XYZ file of C-alpha atoms in Angstrom:
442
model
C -2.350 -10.461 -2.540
C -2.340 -6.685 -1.863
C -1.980 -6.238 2.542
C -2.441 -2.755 2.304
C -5.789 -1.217 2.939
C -4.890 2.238 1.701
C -3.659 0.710 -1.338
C -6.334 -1.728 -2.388
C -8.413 1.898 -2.262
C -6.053 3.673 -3.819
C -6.310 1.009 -6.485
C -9.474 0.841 -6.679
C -10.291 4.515 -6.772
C -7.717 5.114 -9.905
C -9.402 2.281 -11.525
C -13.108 3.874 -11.347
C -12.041 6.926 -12.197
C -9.938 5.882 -15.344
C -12.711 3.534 -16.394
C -14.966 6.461 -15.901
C -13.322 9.310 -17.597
C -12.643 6.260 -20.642
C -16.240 6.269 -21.395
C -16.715 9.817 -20.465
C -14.395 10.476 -23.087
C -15.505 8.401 -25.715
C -18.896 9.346 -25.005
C -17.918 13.461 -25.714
C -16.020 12.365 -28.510
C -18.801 10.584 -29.988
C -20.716 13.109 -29.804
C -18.994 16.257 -30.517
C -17.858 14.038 -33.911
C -21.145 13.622 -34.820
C -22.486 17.086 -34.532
C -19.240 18.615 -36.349
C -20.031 16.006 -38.937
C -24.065 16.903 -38.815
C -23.291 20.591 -39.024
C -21.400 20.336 -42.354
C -23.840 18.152 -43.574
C -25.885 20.689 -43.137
C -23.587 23.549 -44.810
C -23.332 21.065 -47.791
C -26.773 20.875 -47.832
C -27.323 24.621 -48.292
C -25.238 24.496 -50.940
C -26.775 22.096 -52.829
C -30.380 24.161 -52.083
C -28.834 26.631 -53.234
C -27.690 24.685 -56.397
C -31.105 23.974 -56.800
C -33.086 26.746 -56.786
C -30.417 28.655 -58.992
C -30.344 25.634 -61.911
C -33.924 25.980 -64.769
C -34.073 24.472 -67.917
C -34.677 26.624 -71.046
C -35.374 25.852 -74.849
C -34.064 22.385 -73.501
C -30.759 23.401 -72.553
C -29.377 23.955 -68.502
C -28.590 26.773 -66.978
C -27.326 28.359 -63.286
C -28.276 31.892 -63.078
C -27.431 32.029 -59.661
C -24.057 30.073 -57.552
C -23.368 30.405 -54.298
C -22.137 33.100 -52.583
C -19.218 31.677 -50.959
C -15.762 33.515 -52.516
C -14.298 30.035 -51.317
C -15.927 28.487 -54.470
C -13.808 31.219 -56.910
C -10.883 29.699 -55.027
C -8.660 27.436 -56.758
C -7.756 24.324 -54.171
C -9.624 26.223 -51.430
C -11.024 23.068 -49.775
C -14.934 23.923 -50.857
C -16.518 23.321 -53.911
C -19.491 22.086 -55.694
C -20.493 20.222 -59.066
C -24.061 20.229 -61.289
C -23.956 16.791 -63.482
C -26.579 16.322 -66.017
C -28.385 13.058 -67.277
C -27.176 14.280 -70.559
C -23.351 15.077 -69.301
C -23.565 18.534 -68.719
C -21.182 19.655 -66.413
C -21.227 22.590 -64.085
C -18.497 23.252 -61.451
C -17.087 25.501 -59.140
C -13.958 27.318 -59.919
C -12.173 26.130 -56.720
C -12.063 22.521 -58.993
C -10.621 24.232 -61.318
C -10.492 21.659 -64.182
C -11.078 18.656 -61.919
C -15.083 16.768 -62.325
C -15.656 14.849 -59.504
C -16.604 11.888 -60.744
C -20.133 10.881 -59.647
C -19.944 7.349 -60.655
C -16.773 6.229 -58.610
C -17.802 7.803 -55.774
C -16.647 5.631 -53.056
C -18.361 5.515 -49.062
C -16.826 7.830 -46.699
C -16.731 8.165 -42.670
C -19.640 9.874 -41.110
C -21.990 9.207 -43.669
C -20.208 10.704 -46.555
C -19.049 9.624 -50.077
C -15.544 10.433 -50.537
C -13.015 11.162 -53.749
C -10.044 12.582 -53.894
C -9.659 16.668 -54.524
C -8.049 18.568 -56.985
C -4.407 18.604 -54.631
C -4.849 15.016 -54.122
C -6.445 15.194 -50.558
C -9.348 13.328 -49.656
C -12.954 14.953 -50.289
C -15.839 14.358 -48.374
C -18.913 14.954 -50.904
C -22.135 15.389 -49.998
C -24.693 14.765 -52.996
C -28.574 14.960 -54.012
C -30.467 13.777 -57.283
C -32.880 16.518 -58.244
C -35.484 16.339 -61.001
C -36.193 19.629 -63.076
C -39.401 19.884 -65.201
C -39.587 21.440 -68.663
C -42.128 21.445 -71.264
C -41.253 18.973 -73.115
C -40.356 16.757 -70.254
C -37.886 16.524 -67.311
C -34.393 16.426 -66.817
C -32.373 14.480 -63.803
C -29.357 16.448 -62.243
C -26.899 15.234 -59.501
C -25.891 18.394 -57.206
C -22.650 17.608 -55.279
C -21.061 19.777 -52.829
C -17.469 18.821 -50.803
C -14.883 20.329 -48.816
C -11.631 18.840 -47.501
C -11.629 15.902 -44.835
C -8.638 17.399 -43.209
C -10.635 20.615 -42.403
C -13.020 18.070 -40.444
C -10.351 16.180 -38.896
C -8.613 19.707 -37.981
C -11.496 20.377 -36.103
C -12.101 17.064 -34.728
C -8.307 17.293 -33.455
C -8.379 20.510 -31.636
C -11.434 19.132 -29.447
C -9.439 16.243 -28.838
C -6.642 17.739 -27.623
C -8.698 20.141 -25.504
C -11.009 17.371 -24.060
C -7.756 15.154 -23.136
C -6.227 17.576 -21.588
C -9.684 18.362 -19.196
C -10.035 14.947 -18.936
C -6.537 14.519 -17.454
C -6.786 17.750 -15.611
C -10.156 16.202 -14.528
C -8.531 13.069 -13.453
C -5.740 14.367 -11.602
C -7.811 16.106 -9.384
C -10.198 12.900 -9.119
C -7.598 10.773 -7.804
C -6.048 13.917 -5.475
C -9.344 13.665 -3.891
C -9.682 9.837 -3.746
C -6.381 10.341 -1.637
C -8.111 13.044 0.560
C -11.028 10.840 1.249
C -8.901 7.545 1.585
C -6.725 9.678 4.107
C -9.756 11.062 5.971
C -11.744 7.639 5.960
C -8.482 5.589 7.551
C -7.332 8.397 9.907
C -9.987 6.943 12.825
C -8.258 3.518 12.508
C -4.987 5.296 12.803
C -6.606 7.355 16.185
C -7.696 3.415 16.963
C -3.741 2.107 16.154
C -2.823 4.991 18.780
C -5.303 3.690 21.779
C -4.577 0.036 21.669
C -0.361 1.341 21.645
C -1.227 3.505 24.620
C -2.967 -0.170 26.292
C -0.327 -2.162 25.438
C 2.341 0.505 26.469
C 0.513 0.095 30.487
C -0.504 4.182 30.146
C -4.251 3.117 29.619
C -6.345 -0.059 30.408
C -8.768 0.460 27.680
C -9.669 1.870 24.375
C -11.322 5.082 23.914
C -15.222 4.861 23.374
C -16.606 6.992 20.635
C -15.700 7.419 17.045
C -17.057 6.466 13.847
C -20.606 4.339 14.090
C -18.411 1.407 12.111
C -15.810 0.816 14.298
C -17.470 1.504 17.667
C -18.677 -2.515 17.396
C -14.653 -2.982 17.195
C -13.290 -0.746 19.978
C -16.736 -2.666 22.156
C -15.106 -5.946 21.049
C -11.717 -4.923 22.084
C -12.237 -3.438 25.306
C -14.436 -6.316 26.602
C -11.325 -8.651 25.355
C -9.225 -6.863 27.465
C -11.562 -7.040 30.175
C -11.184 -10.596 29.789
C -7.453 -10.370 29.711
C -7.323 -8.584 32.965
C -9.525 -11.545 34.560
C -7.380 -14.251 33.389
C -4.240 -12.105 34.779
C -5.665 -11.727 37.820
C -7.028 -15.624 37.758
C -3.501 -16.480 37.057
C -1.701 -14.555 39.672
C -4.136 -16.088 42.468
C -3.045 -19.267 40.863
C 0.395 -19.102 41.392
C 0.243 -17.516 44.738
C -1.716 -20.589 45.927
C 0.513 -23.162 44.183
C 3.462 -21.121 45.618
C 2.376 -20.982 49.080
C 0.962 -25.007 48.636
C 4.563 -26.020 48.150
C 6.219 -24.003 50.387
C 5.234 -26.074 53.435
C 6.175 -29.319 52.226
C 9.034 -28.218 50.906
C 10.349 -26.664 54.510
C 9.364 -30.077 55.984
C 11.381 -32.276 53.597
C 14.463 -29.928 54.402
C 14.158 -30.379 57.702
C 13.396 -34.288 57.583
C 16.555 -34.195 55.355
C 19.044 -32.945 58.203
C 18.079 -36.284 60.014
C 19.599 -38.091 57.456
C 23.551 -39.536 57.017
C 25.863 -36.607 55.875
C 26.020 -38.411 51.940
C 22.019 -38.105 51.729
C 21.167 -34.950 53.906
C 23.702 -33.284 50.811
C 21.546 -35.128 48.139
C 18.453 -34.324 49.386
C 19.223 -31.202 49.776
C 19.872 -30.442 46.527
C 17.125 -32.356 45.153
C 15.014 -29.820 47.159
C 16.377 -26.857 45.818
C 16.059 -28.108 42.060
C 12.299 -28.684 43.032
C 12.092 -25.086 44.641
C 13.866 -23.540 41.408
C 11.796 -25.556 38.677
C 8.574 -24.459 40.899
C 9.287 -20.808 41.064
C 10.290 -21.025 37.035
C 7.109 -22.457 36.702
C 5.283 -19.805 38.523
C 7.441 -17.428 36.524
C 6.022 -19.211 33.073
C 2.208 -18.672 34.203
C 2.897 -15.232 34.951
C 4.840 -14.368 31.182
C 3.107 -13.003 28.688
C 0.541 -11.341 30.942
C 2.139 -8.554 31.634
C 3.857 -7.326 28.836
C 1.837 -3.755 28.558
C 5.024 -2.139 30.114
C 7.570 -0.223 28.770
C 11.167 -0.638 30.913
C 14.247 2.042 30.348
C 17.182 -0.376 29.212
C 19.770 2.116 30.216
C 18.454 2.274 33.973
C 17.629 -1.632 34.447
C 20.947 -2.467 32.865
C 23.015 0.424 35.887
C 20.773 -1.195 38.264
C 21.910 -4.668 37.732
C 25.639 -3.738 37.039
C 25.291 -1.977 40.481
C 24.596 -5.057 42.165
C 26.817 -7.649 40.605
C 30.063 -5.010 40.274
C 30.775 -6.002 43.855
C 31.285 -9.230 42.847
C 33.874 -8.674 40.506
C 35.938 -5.989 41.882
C 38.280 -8.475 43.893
C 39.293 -10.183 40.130
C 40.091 -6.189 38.802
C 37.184 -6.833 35.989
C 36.336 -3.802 34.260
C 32.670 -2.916 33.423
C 32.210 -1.261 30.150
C 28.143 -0.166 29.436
C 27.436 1.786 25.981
C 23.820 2.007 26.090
C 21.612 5.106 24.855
C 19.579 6.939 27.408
C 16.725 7.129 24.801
C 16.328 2.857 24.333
C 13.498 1.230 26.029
C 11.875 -2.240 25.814
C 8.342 -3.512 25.708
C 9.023 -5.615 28.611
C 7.969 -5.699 32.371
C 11.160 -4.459 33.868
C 10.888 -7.714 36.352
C 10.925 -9.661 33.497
C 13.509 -8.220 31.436
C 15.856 -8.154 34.198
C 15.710 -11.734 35.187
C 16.490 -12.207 31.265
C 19.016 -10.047 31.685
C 20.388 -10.700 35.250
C 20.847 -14.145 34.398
C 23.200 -13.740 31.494
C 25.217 -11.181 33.252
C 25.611 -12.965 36.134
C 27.450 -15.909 34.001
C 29.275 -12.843 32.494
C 30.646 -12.046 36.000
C 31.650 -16.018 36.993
C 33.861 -16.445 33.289
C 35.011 -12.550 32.658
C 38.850 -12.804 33.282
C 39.381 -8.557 32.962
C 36.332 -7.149 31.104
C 32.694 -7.516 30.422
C 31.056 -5.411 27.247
C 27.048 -4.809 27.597
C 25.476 -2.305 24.742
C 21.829 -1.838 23.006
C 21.086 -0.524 19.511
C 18.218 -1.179 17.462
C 18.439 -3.012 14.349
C 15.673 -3.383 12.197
C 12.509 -3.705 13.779
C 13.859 -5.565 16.859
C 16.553 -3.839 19.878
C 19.603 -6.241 20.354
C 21.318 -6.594 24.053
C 24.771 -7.699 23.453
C 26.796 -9.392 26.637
C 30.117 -10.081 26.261
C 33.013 -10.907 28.196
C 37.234 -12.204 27.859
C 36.535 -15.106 28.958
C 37.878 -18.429 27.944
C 34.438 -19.078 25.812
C 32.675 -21.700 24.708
C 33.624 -24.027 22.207
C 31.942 -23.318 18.715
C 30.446 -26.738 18.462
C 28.568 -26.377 22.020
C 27.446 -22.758 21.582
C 23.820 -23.913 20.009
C 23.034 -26.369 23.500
C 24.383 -24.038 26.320
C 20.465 -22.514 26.416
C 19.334 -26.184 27.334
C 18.303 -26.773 30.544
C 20.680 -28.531 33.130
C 23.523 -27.013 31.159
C 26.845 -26.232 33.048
C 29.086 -23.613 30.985
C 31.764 -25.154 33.266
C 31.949 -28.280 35.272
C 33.221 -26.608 38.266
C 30.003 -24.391 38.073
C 27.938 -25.176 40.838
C 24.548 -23.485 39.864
C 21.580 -25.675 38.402
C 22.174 -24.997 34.829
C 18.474 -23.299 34.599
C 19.650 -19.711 34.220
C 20.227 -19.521 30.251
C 17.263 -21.715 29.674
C 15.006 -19.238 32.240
C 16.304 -16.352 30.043
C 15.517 -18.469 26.515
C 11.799 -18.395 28.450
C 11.094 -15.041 29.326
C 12.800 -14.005 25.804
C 10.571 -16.324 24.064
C 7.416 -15.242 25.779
C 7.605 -11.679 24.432
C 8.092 -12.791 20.867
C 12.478 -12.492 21.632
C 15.215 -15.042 20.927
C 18.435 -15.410 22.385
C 21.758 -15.982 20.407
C 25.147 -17.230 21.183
C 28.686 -16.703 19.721
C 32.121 -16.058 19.727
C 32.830 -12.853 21.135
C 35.679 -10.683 20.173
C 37.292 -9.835 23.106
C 38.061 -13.860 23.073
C 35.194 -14.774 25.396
C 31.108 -15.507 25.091
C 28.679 -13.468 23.236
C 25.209 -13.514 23.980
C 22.532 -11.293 21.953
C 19.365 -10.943 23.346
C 17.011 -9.440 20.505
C 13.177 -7.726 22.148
C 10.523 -7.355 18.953
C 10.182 -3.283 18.881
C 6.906 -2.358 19.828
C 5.195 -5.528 20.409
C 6.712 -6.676 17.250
């Protein structure tokens, strides 16, 4: 099934016009064959009137005391000629037969409404006849006047329009289907003015689509903008959500921390911790109601990614690990920067804890989707564990003491914007992990 608008017209207009110009076609042809054909029915006609009123009887016997005045008839094999037949076999017959009779009785039916026979060089005649009857005084006399000329003159002529009508037909279609693409081009250019709006909303540089335009899609852009006025409620229902759920578990969460210092030293630890998990699973809940939402931004890569570096070089400098960034200027991602850089943060920061001297991060675009690619010289992961270290709860090392969550918060916010997250072998000997962003809402 055809997805393309522009060309299921396209289609559609070639179509029309080929089925068109067909029948125009055949219609002209029909036509101009059947006046070429009347007119020399009418020439042979002529003739034969003139036949006629040249041919009397006298003292019983035939004559012609007058022939047509045609010098194509005193033409041997010119491609004209005519023929008197008597009841009584007398024979009278242009020169141009020369000593050819056309004979009357094996006349066989011709195209256009003509007998046919063949001519004195052995081409095809087309013969046009009339029975006549001529009065004498001692009776009457029937005579068969027959005048013919060469099919091939006919079809000569017949050809030539042909070949002129195709070629104005063609000329005629080519400039049918140049304008079917000028009116397909000027009849989809609003939606492509439409395509531009909803980019700019989606980009964050407008909140709604531009009124106006053609009376058929001004129903759509109504329908859009009030959907996005519907999208901007639910946001803003969703933020006052999570505000309230953050600030109803902040109290009871500060009170079971502080009931957990009363209790033995073994407990107070495990409590403790059990705390924080619930604190960390709450805020990445808060987090997930929040994705999704606010994706109409547009984040420099190269900027977020020096702005994170910045902050977690520190950490590194005492182990002599050497940062090594290759991004472009240009890239940017159709993320909320917040977003994208707890993504990103997350899987750098495991990049600093493993890196033994060096940690790779680069962006290029491939395909329709921009690849992040972490890597560090690490000892790695082993290849049969790579596909689980996303999971939740997951330690890269069991000496790690963080809560496991930070891969599997970055799987989230990657999945929320239509992104995945892959992991391999990297080949400075340590971890690789790809984070691919669909380009442009994907």
């Amino acid at each position: 099934m055809m997805q393309s608008l522009r060309l299921r017209l396209v289609i559609g207009a070639m179509v029309a016009v080929v089925l068109i110009l067909l029948l125009v076609g055949f219609g002209l042809s029909r036509i101009f064959s059947d006046y070429v054909a009347e007119r020399y029915r009418t020439d042979m006609s002529a003739v034969i009137d003139q036949l006629a009123a040249g041919l009397e009887l006298k003292d019983g016997k035939a004559l012609l005391d007058r022939k047509p005045a045609d010098p194509r008839f005193d033409l041997p094999g010119s491609g004209l000629y005519w023929q008197i037949v008597s009841e009584r076999g007398e024979v009278f017959r242009s020169r141009s037969l020369w000593d050819l009779e056309i004979p009357v009785a094996a006349l066989v039916p011709g195209d256009y409404g003509f007998s046919a026979t063949e001519g004195p060089d052995g081409a095809q005649l087309f013969v046009h006849s009339r029975r006549i009857l001529v009065e004498e005084p001692d009776g009457s006399r029937n005579f068969t006047l027959l005048a013919a000329f060469d099919r091939s003159v006919m079809d000569d002529a017949l050809l030539d329009y042909h070949s002129a009508i195709g070629f104005m037909l063609a000329l005629t279609a080519a400039v049918l289907v140049a304008a079917a693409f000028l009116q397909i081009g000027i009849g989809l250019a609003p939606l492509a003015s439409l395509q531009s709006d909803v980019a700019l909303v989606r980009s964050g540089l407008s909140r709604a689509v531009k009124e106006g335009g053609p009376r058929e899609l001004r129903p759509l852009v109504g329908e859009l903008n009030h959907l996005l006025r519907e999208r901007e409620t639910a946001i803003e229902r969703a933020r006052a959500r999570a505000s309230d759920l953050a600030h109803g578990l902040k109290t009871p969460l500060t009170v079971l921390l502080q009931l957990a210092d009363n209790l033995p030293l073994a407990q107070r630890d495990l409590a403790r911790q059990q705390i924080d998990l619930i604190r960390q699973r709450a805020d990445r809940q808060l987090q997930s109601a929040r994705l999704g939402v606010e994706q109409m931004a547009v984040t420099e890569l190269a900027a977020l990614v020096g702005k994170l570096v910045s902050v977690l070089k520190p950490v590194t400098e005492h182990r002599g690990v050497a940062w090594r960034v290759e991004i472009d200027e240009a890239l940017t991602v159709d993320m909320d920067a917040a977003d994208l850089a707890e993504a990103l943060g997350n899987v750098l920061d495991n990049a600093t804890r493993f890196a033994a001297t060096a940690i790779h991060v680069s962006g290029r675009i491939e395909g329709e989707r921009l690849l992040i690619d972490v890597e560090d010289d690490g000892e790695g992961v082993a290849e049969e564990a790579l596909s689980g270290i996303a999971g939740r709860g997951v330690h890269l090392d069991d000496k790690d003491p963080g809560s496991g969550l930070g891969l599997a918060i970055s799987q989230d916010v990657l999945t929320a914007y239509g992104g995945s997250m892959r992991f391999s072998r990297s080949s400075m000997g340590g971890l690789k992990v790809s984070l691919a962003v669909p380009r442009n809402g994907g």
